[in-house]
Amino acid sequence: MEKVIVIGANHAGTYAIQTLADNYKDVEVTAYDRNDNISFLGCGMALWIGNVINSSDGLFYATPEGLAEKGANIFMNHELQSVDFDNKKILVKDLKSGEVKEDNYDKLILGVGSWPILPNLPGMDLENVVYAKIFQNAQDVMNRLANPAIKKVAVVGAGYIGVELVEAFKAHGKEIVLINDQNVLNNYYDPEFQDAMKQNLVDNGVELALGEMVTEIKGKDGKVSGIKTDKNEYEVDMVLMSVGFHPNTEMFKDSSLDMAKNGAIIVNKRQETSIKDVYAIGDCATIYSNAMNDDAYIALATNAVRTGIVAGHNAAGTGIEMQGVQGSNAIHIYDLTMCSTGITEEVARRQGFDVGTVTVTDTIRPAFMPDNNDVTLKVVWDRESRRILGAQMMSKEDITLALHMFSLAIQEQYSIDKLALTDLFFLPHFNQPANFITKAGLLALGK
């Protein structure tokens, strides 16, 4: 019986294990994970911390026991120590007993994930400096927020997690200063969308310190007392570091695995690495971007799930390929919904595309409808090939389903020239006769 070992059992690993256990009874599946839980939906962390949901129970969609019932051998609290790729052996350490043991594989799937970037700053070792990645981090943050002595929190980093946790911390009555060296949500939206989110945060009482670089975390009696930037100093009682993630692949840096500059393991569309019978999935690996027509690093749970499925099938001998991704994502903060797919105008220009864009702001439904909201849509395309490269939308209404159409358009290399006459239904309850998508296509054609 062929043996497949999966290292890491969060989103990517969980789906690789399920794919193998559900479909290939002639394959022995063994998984090791250094944590004591799996499948924590970090995207729901802010909802739990902000008391939108009552508990974390619903943020887990799989359990080690459930995977074991499917026939997989699951070892939690086991940390990978080394891999002998030539002889197909691994060493793992039982974090409870301290025992180090050897295991052999026929196929190896690496799902070691990512880890927060923790800057080397004075004061990082102070009490109440926290970060948010796994369930235990979220639980730690919840416990600290319950302390009435923590009145003001500095959130460092204005990506999705940072901005979402700003709202969650405000729900606990904390004062917030959001610090970032650039604007908000830089990697996902162009400036006009960033500015809308920035105003949204200000309108809801968030202090912004944008364009500032943190230089030191100040302390008193071993606890956080303030934070210093290259421009200002702020009195705070807690600091959340959320400046991004890096692939958790340090142990492989001297191996024969081909790796990108940021440490991501380079894979093909079957999730195969440069070493035979070794696969990499999820946040530790590259992924093919259909917008850029190139490998990229896009750490999203949705991508992790798909790579786990693909690697599971390929490890068992069924050849299927990833279709590439668009990096589709969304955020909902203080009633403002924003979503994007593909690449922004700024990223497209940096990638060397001859960029065309069109932006439409309109009501979602006809003006006579009593229940109505504005929506803004921006479409980015390549003037040379005419293919759509990206789309961004925002509204106080849920318009996110429309983003799926643009994601598929990018995947299938749909032309901007076709957008104006794409068959879209009309009903006053939902949209206009010429809705915002149609109007964007007409404007792009100069019609």
Short mmCIF file of C-alpha atoms in Angstrom, two decimals:
data_model
loop_
_atom_site.label_atom_id
_atom_site.label_comp_id
_atom_site.label_asym_id
_atom_site.label_seq_id
_atom_site.Cartn_x
_atom_site.Cartn_y
_atom_site.Cartn_z
CA MET A 1 0.00 0.00 0.00
CA GLU A 2 1.37 3.40 -0.98
CA LYS A 3 1.90 5.82 1.90
CA VAL A 4 1.28 9.56 1.69
CA ILE A 5 2.44 11.81 4.53
CA VAL A 6 0.87 15.25 4.91
CA ILE A 7 2.78 17.83 6.96
CA GLY A 8 0.40 20.48 8.29
CA ALA A 9 -3.32 19.93 8.68
CA ASN A 10 -4.98 23.29 8.47
CA HIS A 11 -7.01 24.31 5.37
CA ALA A 12 -4.76 22.94 2.62
CA GLY A 13 -3.69 19.89 4.61
CA THR A 14 -7.21 19.11 5.80
CA TYR A 15 -8.52 19.04 2.23
CA ALA A 16 -5.58 16.96 1.02
CA ILE A 17 -6.25 14.43 3.79
CA GLN A 18 -9.99 14.36 3.07
CA THR A 19 -9.40 13.97 -0.67
CA LEU A 20 -7.11 11.00 -0.12
CA ALA A 21 -9.19 9.35 2.61
CA ASP A 22 -12.51 9.77 0.80
CA ASN A 23 -11.38 8.65 -2.64
CA TYR A 24 -8.41 6.33 -2.32
CA LYS A 25 -8.91 3.47 0.15
CA ASP A 26 -5.76 1.79 -1.17
CA VAL A 27 -3.59 4.71 0.04
CA GLU A 28 -2.32 4.98 3.62
CA VAL A 29 -2.61 8.58 4.82
CA THR A 30 -0.60 9.92 7.75
CA ALA A 31 -0.63 13.55 8.87
CA TYR A 32 1.46 15.51 11.36
CA ASP A 33 0.60 18.94 12.74
CA ARG A 34 2.30 20.90 15.52
CA ASN A 35 -0.99 22.43 16.69
CA ASP A 36 -3.76 20.76 18.71
CA ASN A 37 -6.62 21.79 16.40
CA ILE A 38 -7.22 22.05 12.67
CA SER A 39 -9.33 23.99 10.17
CA PHE A 40 -9.59 27.24 12.16
CA LEU A 41 -11.21 29.85 9.92
CA GLY A 42 -8.98 32.84 10.61
CA CYS A 43 -11.20 34.94 8.36
CA GLY A 44 -13.87 34.68 11.07
CA MET A 45 -11.49 35.63 13.86
CA ALA A 46 -12.57 39.28 13.94
CA LEU A 47 -16.23 38.25 14.17
CA TRP A 48 -15.47 36.21 17.26
CA ILE A 49 -13.21 38.80 18.86
CA GLY A 50 -15.77 41.53 18.10
CA ASN A 51 -18.61 39.48 19.64
CA VAL A 52 -20.55 39.30 16.36
CA ILE A 53 -20.66 35.56 16.96
CA ASN A 54 -20.97 34.04 20.42
CA SER A 55 -18.16 31.52 20.30
CA SER A 56 -15.39 30.09 18.15
CA ASP A 57 -17.16 26.74 17.74
CA GLY A 58 -18.44 27.44 14.23
CA LEU A 59 -14.98 28.52 13.03
CA PHE A 60 -13.83 24.88 12.86
CA TYR A 61 -15.19 22.73 10.03
CA ALA A 62 -13.10 19.61 10.65
CA THR A 63 -11.55 17.77 13.61
CA PRO A 64 -8.62 15.38 14.00
CA GLU A 65 -11.11 12.78 15.23
CA GLY A 66 -13.25 13.23 12.11
CA LEU A 67 -10.25 12.70 9.84
CA ALA A 68 -9.22 9.65 11.85
CA GLU A 69 -12.70 8.19 11.38
CA LYS A 70 -12.11 8.44 7.63
CA GLY A 71 -9.08 6.19 8.06
CA ALA A 72 -6.25 8.73 8.25
CA ASN A 73 -3.51 8.47 10.87
CA ILE A 74 -3.54 11.88 12.57
CA PHE A 75 -0.76 13.01 14.91
CA MET A 76 -1.37 16.38 16.54
CA ASN A 77 1.26 18.26 18.57
CA HIS A 78 3.96 16.80 16.34
CA GLU A 79 6.47 19.17 14.77
CA LEU A 80 8.50 18.42 11.65
CA GLN A 81 12.23 18.44 12.42
CA SER A 82 13.77 17.52 9.08
CA VAL A 83 13.16 15.84 5.72
CA ASP A 84 15.54 13.47 3.97
CA PHE A 85 14.24 13.88 0.42
CA ASP A 86 16.75 11.42 -1.06
CA ASN A 87 15.67 8.55 1.18
CA LYS A 88 12.04 9.67 1.63
CA LYS A 89 12.26 9.94 5.41
CA ILE A 90 11.10 12.56 7.90
CA LEU A 91 11.88 13.23 11.55
CA VAL A 92 9.04 14.55 13.74
CA LYS A 93 9.03 15.55 17.39
CA ASP A 94 6.18 14.81 19.78
CA LEU A 95 5.83 18.18 21.50
CA LYS A 96 4.22 16.60 24.56
CA SER A 97 6.65 13.76 25.25
CA GLY A 98 9.72 15.19 23.57
CA GLU A 99 10.22 11.97 21.60
CA VAL A 100 11.69 12.30 18.12
CA LYS A 101 10.70 9.59 15.66
CA GLU A 102 11.32 8.68 12.05
CA ASP A 103 8.70 7.96 9.41
CA ASN A 104 8.88 6.95 5.76
CA TYR A 105 6.77 8.07 2.81
CA ASP A 106 6.15 7.27 -0.82
CA LYS A 107 4.63 10.71 -1.45
CA LEU A 108 5.02 13.81 0.73
CA ILE A 109 2.64 16.78 0.82
CA LEU A 110 4.01 19.89 2.51
CA GLY A 111 1.28 22.12 3.93
CA VAL A 112 3.38 23.99 6.49
CA GLY A 113 1.53 27.26 5.93
CA SER A 114 2.65 30.78 6.78
CA TRP A 115 3.48 32.74 9.89
CA PRO A 116 3.17 36.43 10.82
CA ILE A 117 6.07 38.71 10.00
CA LEU A 118 7.34 39.94 13.37
CA PRO A 119 9.59 42.99 12.96
CA ASN A 120 12.86 43.15 14.88
CA LEU A 121 11.93 46.21 16.96
CA PRO A 122 12.86 47.31 20.46
CA GLY A 123 10.05 46.32 22.82
CA MET A 124 8.69 43.35 20.88
CA ASP A 125 9.16 41.20 23.99
CA LEU A 126 6.93 43.39 26.17
CA GLU A 127 3.70 42.07 27.66
CA ASN A 128 0.63 42.93 25.53
CA VAL A 129 2.44 42.78 22.19
CA VAL A 130 0.27 40.31 20.27
CA TYR A 131 -0.36 38.97 16.79
CA ALA A 132 -3.23 37.08 15.19
CA LYS A 133 -2.92 33.92 13.13
CA ILE A 134 -4.13 30.75 14.82
CA PHE A 135 -6.90 29.99 17.31
CA GLN A 136 -4.60 30.34 20.32
CA ASN A 137 -3.60 33.85 19.22
CA ALA A 138 -7.25 34.88 18.99
CA GLN A 139 -7.98 33.42 22.43
CA ASP A 140 -5.02 35.32 23.87
CA VAL A 141 -6.26 38.58 22.34
CA MET A 142 -9.78 37.99 23.73
CA ASN A 143 -8.37 37.46 27.23
CA ARG A 144 -6.32 40.66 27.08
CA LEU A 145 -9.24 42.74 25.81
CA ALA A 146 -11.18 41.76 28.92
CA ASN A 147 -8.61 43.63 31.02
CA PRO A 148 -10.00 47.14 31.80
CA ALA A 149 -6.43 48.43 32.08
CA ILE A 150 -6.14 48.08 28.29
CA LYS A 151 -7.83 51.25 27.08
CA LYS A 152 -6.03 52.02 23.82
CA VAL A 153 -4.68 49.60 21.22
CA ALA A 154 -2.24 50.24 18.38
CA VAL A 155 -2.87 48.08 15.34
CA VAL A 156 0.25 47.97 13.17
CA GLY A 157 -0.53 47.01 9.60
CA ALA A 158 -3.59 47.97 7.55
CA GLY A 159 -4.21 44.85 5.52
CA TYR A 160 -7.38 42.81 5.87
CA ILE A 161 -6.63 41.38 9.31
CA GLY A 162 -5.51 44.71 10.73
CA VAL A 163 -8.56 46.61 9.48
CA GLU A 164 -10.99 43.88 10.57
CA LEU A 165 -9.50 43.78 14.07
CA VAL A 166 -9.77 47.56 14.35
CA GLU A 167 -13.54 47.19 14.14
CA ALA A 168 -13.49 44.21 16.54
CA PHE A 169 -11.44 46.10 19.14
CA LYS A 170 -13.72 49.13 18.87
CA ALA A 171 -16.64 46.83 19.71
CA HIS A 172 -14.95 46.30 23.09
CA GLY A 173 -14.91 50.04 23.71
CA LYS A 174 -11.18 50.41 23.10
CA GLU A 175 -9.57 53.45 21.53
CA ILE A 176 -7.66 52.56 18.39
CA VAL A 177 -4.76 53.99 16.43
CA LEU A 178 -4.14 52.25 13.10
CA ILE A 179 -0.52 52.59 11.99
CA ASN A 180 0.74 51.71 8.54
CA ASP A 181 3.65 52.87 6.40
CA GLN A 182 1.34 53.15 3.37
CA ASN A 183 -2.40 53.57 2.88
CA VAL A 184 -5.02 50.99 3.92
CA LEU A 185 -5.58 47.75 1.97
CA ASN A 186 -2.72 48.55 -0.43
CA ASN A 187 -2.42 45.13 -2.02
CA TYR A 188 -6.08 44.78 -2.89
CA TYR A 189 -7.43 48.17 -4.03
CA ASP A 190 -6.52 51.31 -5.92
CA PRO A 191 -6.30 54.69 -4.11
CA GLU A 192 -9.93 55.76 -4.62
CA PHE A 193 -11.13 52.60 -2.84
CA GLN A 194 -8.47 52.90 -0.15
CA ASP A 195 -9.60 56.47 0.52
CA ALA A 196 -13.22 55.33 0.91
CA MET A 197 -12.21 52.77 3.53
CA LYS A 198 -10.00 55.35 5.22
CA GLN A 199 -12.92 57.77 5.54
CA ASN A 200 -15.13 54.93 6.75
CA LEU A 201 -12.70 54.25 9.60
CA VAL A 202 -12.40 57.92 10.52
CA ASP A 203 -16.18 58.32 10.54
CA ASN A 204 -16.33 55.51 13.09
CA GLY A 205 -13.80 56.99 15.48
CA VAL A 206 -10.59 55.29 14.42
CA GLU A 207 -7.38 57.34 14.69
CA LEU A 208 -5.23 56.87 11.60
CA ALA A 209 -1.45 57.12 11.49
CA LEU A 210 -0.80 56.34 7.84
CA GLY A 211 2.52 56.90 6.15
CA GLU A 212 4.29 56.24 9.45
CA MET A 213 6.91 53.58 10.19
CA VAL A 214 7.04 52.02 13.66
CA THR A 215 10.51 52.33 15.21
CA GLU A 216 9.98 51.23 18.81
CA ILE A 217 7.45 49.83 21.25
CA LYS A 218 7.73 51.64 24.56
CA GLY A 219 7.32 49.87 27.87
CA LYS A 220 6.87 50.40 31.59
CA ASP A 221 7.15 47.67 34.23
CA GLY A 222 7.50 45.10 31.44
CA LYS A 223 4.23 46.06 29.76
CA VAL A 224 3.41 48.13 26.69
CA SER A 225 3.05 51.83 27.45
CA GLY A 226 3.36 53.39 24.02
CA ILE A 227 4.50 53.07 20.44
CA LYS A 228 6.90 55.30 18.53
CA THR A 229 7.00 55.94 14.79
CA ASP A 230 9.34 57.94 12.60
CA LYS A 231 6.90 60.85 12.94
CA ASN A 232 4.95 60.57 16.22
CA GLU A 233 4.57 58.79 19.53
CA TYR A 234 1.31 57.33 20.87
CA GLU A 235 0.34 56.20 24.37
CA VAL A 236 -1.17 52.72 24.07
CA ASP A 237 -1.66 49.68 26.31
CA MET A 238 -1.55 46.94 23.69
CA VAL A 239 0.03 46.49 20.26
CA LEU A 240 -1.29 44.12 17.60
CA MET A 241 1.32 43.36 14.94
CA SER A 242 -0.29 42.63 11.58
CA VAL A 243 2.26 43.56 8.95
CA GLY A 244 1.87 40.49 6.79
CA PHE A 245 2.86 36.83 6.53
CA HIS A 246 5.73 34.83 5.13
CA PRO A 247 5.85 31.16 4.07
CA ASN A 248 6.81 28.90 6.97
CA THR A 249 9.61 27.27 4.98
CA GLU A 250 12.79 28.32 6.76
CA MET A 251 13.87 24.70 7.34
CA PHE A 252 13.93 24.07 3.58
CA LYS A 253 16.11 27.04 2.57
CA ASP A 254 19.21 24.86 2.11
CA SER A 255 17.35 21.98 0.47
CA SER A 256 17.05 21.22 -3.23
CA LEU A 257 13.49 22.56 -3.32
CA ASP A 258 13.10 25.42 -5.80
CA MET A 259 11.85 28.44 -3.84
CA ALA A 260 10.76 31.97 -4.65
CA LYS A 261 12.50 35.02 -3.18
CA ASN A 262 10.01 35.22 -0.30
CA GLY A 263 10.54 31.56 0.60
CA ALA A 264 7.45 30.14 -1.09
CA ILE A 265 7.99 26.69 -2.56
CA ILE A 266 7.65 26.81 -6.35
CA VAL A 267 5.11 24.34 -7.71
CA ASN A 268 3.48 23.54 -11.03
CA LYS A 269 -0.27 23.30 -11.63
CA ARG A 270 -0.30 19.80 -10.14
CA GLN A 271 1.26 21.17 -6.92
CA GLU A 272 4.44 19.22 -7.69
CA THR A 273 7.70 20.70 -6.42
CA SER A 274 11.14 20.40 -7.99
CA ILE A 275 11.65 17.16 -6.04
CA LYS A 276 9.91 14.04 -7.35
CA ASP A 277 6.98 12.80 -5.22
CA VAL A 278 6.97 15.95 -3.08
CA TYR A 279 4.04 18.39 -3.26
CA ALA A 280 3.50 21.78 -1.64
CA ILE A 281 0.11 23.35 -0.91
CA GLY A 282 -1.50 26.38 0.66
CA ASP A 283 0.37 29.37 2.08
CA CYS A 284 3.81 27.77 1.82
CA ALA A 285 3.65 27.51 -1.98
CA THR A 286 3.38 29.67 -5.07
CA ILE A 287 0.20 29.67 -7.12
CA TYR A 288 -0.52 30.58 -10.74
CA SER A 289 -2.16 33.98 -11.21
CA ASN A 290 -4.41 34.09 -14.28
CA ALA A 291 -4.37 37.88 -14.23
CA MET A 292 -0.57 38.12 -14.35
CA ASN A 293 -0.06 34.93 -16.38
CA ASP A 294 2.69 34.01 -13.94
CA ASP A 295 3.38 32.40 -10.59
CA ALA A 296 2.54 34.55 -7.57
CA TYR A 297 2.18 34.35 -3.80
CA ILE A 298 -1.49 34.73 -2.85
CA ALA A 299 -2.12 33.43 0.67
CA LEU A 300 -5.88 32.86 0.92
CA ALA A 301 -7.83 30.02 2.52
CA THR A 302 -9.82 29.52 -0.69
CA ASN A 303 -6.60 28.95 -2.62
CA ALA A 304 -5.31 26.62 0.07
CA VAL A 305 -8.42 24.44 -0.14
CA ARG A 306 -8.13 24.01 -3.90
CA THR A 307 -4.41 23.25 -3.80
CA GLY A 308 -5.03 20.60 -1.13
CA ILE A 309 -7.62 18.89 -3.31
CA VAL A 310 -5.38 18.95 -6.38
CA ALA A 311 -2.32 17.64 -4.49
CA GLY A 312 -4.35 14.86 -2.88
CA HIS A 313 -5.55 13.54 -6.23
CA ASN A 314 -2.14 13.83 -7.86
CA ALA A 315 -0.36 12.13 -4.96
CA ALA A 316 -2.77 9.22 -5.41
CA GLY A 317 -2.12 9.04 -9.15
CA THR A 318 -5.09 10.95 -10.58
CA GLY A 319 -3.66 13.76 -12.69
CA ILE A 320 -5.62 16.99 -12.35
CA GLU A 321 -4.38 20.57 -12.57
CA MET A 322 -5.15 23.85 -10.89
CA GLN A 323 -6.96 26.31 -13.16
CA GLY A 324 -5.04 29.20 -11.66
CA VAL A 325 -6.54 31.80 -9.35
CA GLN A 326 -7.55 35.44 -9.36
CA GLY A 327 -7.00 36.16 -5.66
CA SER A 328 -10.66 37.08 -5.16
CA ASN A 329 -11.33 38.62 -1.76
CA ALA A 330 -13.72 40.86 0.17
CA ILE A 331 -14.03 42.86 3.37
CA HIS A 332 -17.00 44.25 5.30
CA ILE A 333 -16.28 47.06 7.79
CA TYR A 334 -18.92 49.31 9.41
CA ASP A 335 -21.51 48.55 6.70
CA LEU A 336 -19.08 49.22 3.84
CA THR A 337 -18.49 46.19 1.63
CA MET A 338 -15.48 46.11 -0.68
CA CYS A 339 -14.34 43.26 -2.91
CA SER A 340 -11.72 42.73 -5.57
CA THR A 341 -10.39 40.10 -7.94
CA GLY A 342 -7.37 39.95 -10.22
CA ILE A 343 -4.93 42.85 -10.03
CA THR A 344 -5.34 46.57 -9.44
CA GLU A 345 -4.43 49.36 -11.83
CA GLU A 346 -1.28 50.12 -9.81
CA VAL A 347 -0.14 46.49 -9.81
CA ALA A 348 -0.93 46.10 -13.51
CA ARG A 349 1.23 49.13 -14.35
CA ARG A 350 4.09 47.75 -12.24
CA GLN A 351 3.77 44.47 -14.15
CA GLY A 352 4.25 46.34 -17.42
CA PHE A 353 0.74 46.12 -18.84
CA ASP A 354 -0.63 48.88 -21.10
CA VAL A 355 -3.49 49.55 -18.72
CA GLY A 356 -7.03 50.64 -19.47
CA THR A 357 -9.55 51.37 -16.72
CA VAL A 358 -13.16 52.41 -16.34
CA THR A 359 -15.01 53.38 -13.15
CA VAL A 360 -18.78 53.59 -12.73
CA THR A 361 -20.73 54.83 -9.70
CA ASP A 362 -24.48 54.33 -9.92
CA THR A 363 -27.51 53.20 -7.92
CA ILE A 364 -27.91 49.44 -7.84
CA ARG A 365 -31.64 49.53 -8.64
CA PRO A 366 -33.73 52.06 -10.63
CA ALA A 367 -34.20 55.45 -8.96
CA PHE A 368 -37.90 54.76 -8.32
CA MET A 369 -37.10 51.83 -6.01
CA PRO A 370 -37.37 52.87 -2.32
CA ASP A 371 -34.65 50.49 -1.16
CA ASN A 372 -31.49 51.49 -2.95
CA ASN A 373 -27.75 52.02 -2.55
CA ASP A 374 -24.86 53.27 -4.63
CA VAL A 375 -22.26 50.91 -6.00
CA THR A 376 -18.85 51.74 -7.47
CA LEU A 377 -17.21 49.37 -9.95
CA LYS A 378 -13.72 49.71 -11.41
CA VAL A 379 -12.56 47.39 -14.20
CA VAL A 380 -8.91 47.09 -15.24
CA TRP A 381 -7.86 45.60 -18.59
CA ASP A 382 -4.88 45.21 -20.88
CA ARG A 383 -5.16 47.45 -23.95
CA GLU A 384 -2.96 45.17 -26.04
CA SER A 385 -4.78 41.85 -25.53
CA ARG A 386 -8.09 43.50 -24.42
CA ARG A 387 -8.44 40.91 -21.65
CA ILE A 388 -9.84 41.89 -18.25
CA LEU A 389 -7.13 41.94 -15.55
CA GLY A 390 -9.07 42.94 -12.45
CA ALA A 391 -12.19 44.41 -10.89
CA GLN A 392 -12.93 46.25 -7.64
CA MET A 393 -16.34 47.07 -6.17
CA MET A 394 -17.73 48.83 -3.12
CA SER A 395 -21.19 49.52 -1.73
CA LYS A 396 -23.16 49.58 1.50
CA GLU A 397 -25.06 46.67 0.01
CA ASP A 398 -23.82 43.15 -0.62
CA ILE A 399 -22.68 43.22 -4.23
CA THR A 400 -20.05 40.50 -3.81
CA LEU A 401 -21.76 37.87 -5.98
CA ALA A 402 -21.09 40.10 -8.99
CA LEU A 403 -17.38 39.67 -8.31
CA HIS A 404 -17.57 35.97 -9.17
CA MET A 405 -18.46 36.92 -12.73
CA PHE A 406 -15.30 39.01 -13.01
CA SER A 407 -13.20 36.25 -11.44
CA LEU A 408 -14.45 33.83 -14.10
CA ALA A 409 -13.88 36.47 -16.78
CA ILE A 410 -10.23 36.79 -15.79
CA GLN A 411 -9.78 33.02 -15.62
CA GLU A 412 -11.26 32.59 -19.11
CA GLN A 413 -9.42 35.65 -20.50
CA TYR A 414 -12.66 37.44 -21.29
CA SER A 415 -12.37 40.57 -23.38
CA ILE A 416 -13.44 44.00 -22.12
CA ASP A 417 -15.09 44.41 -25.51
CA LYS A 418 -17.63 41.70 -24.66
CA LEU A 419 -18.63 43.15 -21.30
CA ALA A 420 -21.13 45.71 -22.62
CA LEU A 421 -23.33 43.11 -24.33
CA THR A 422 -22.98 40.25 -21.86
CA ASP A 423 -26.45 38.80 -21.16
CA LEU A 424 -27.43 40.07 -17.71
CA PHE A 425 -31.04 39.88 -16.49
CA PHE A 426 -33.09 42.88 -15.33
CA LEU A 427 -35.64 43.11 -12.55
CA PRO A 428 -36.18 46.33 -10.54
CA HIS A 429 -35.83 44.45 -7.26
CA PHE A 430 -32.21 43.67 -8.16
CA ASN A 431 -30.75 45.99 -10.79
CA GLN A 432 -31.24 48.50 -13.60
CA PRO A 433 -31.99 47.78 -17.29
CA ALA A 434 -28.41 48.83 -18.02
CA ASN A 435 -26.80 47.98 -14.72
CA PHE A 436 -23.40 49.08 -13.43
CA ILE A 437 -21.62 46.16 -15.12
CA THR A 438 -23.18 46.91 -18.52
CA LYS A 439 -22.44 50.61 -18.12
CA ALA A 440 -18.79 49.89 -17.35
CA GLY A 441 -18.57 47.88 -20.57
CA LEU A 442 -20.23 50.65 -22.59
CA LEU A 443 -17.92 53.30 -21.14
CA ALA A 444 -14.89 51.14 -21.85
CA LEU A 445 -15.95 51.04 -25.51
CA GLY A 446 -16.60 54.77 -25.58
CA LYS A 447 -20.33 54.17 -26.06
#
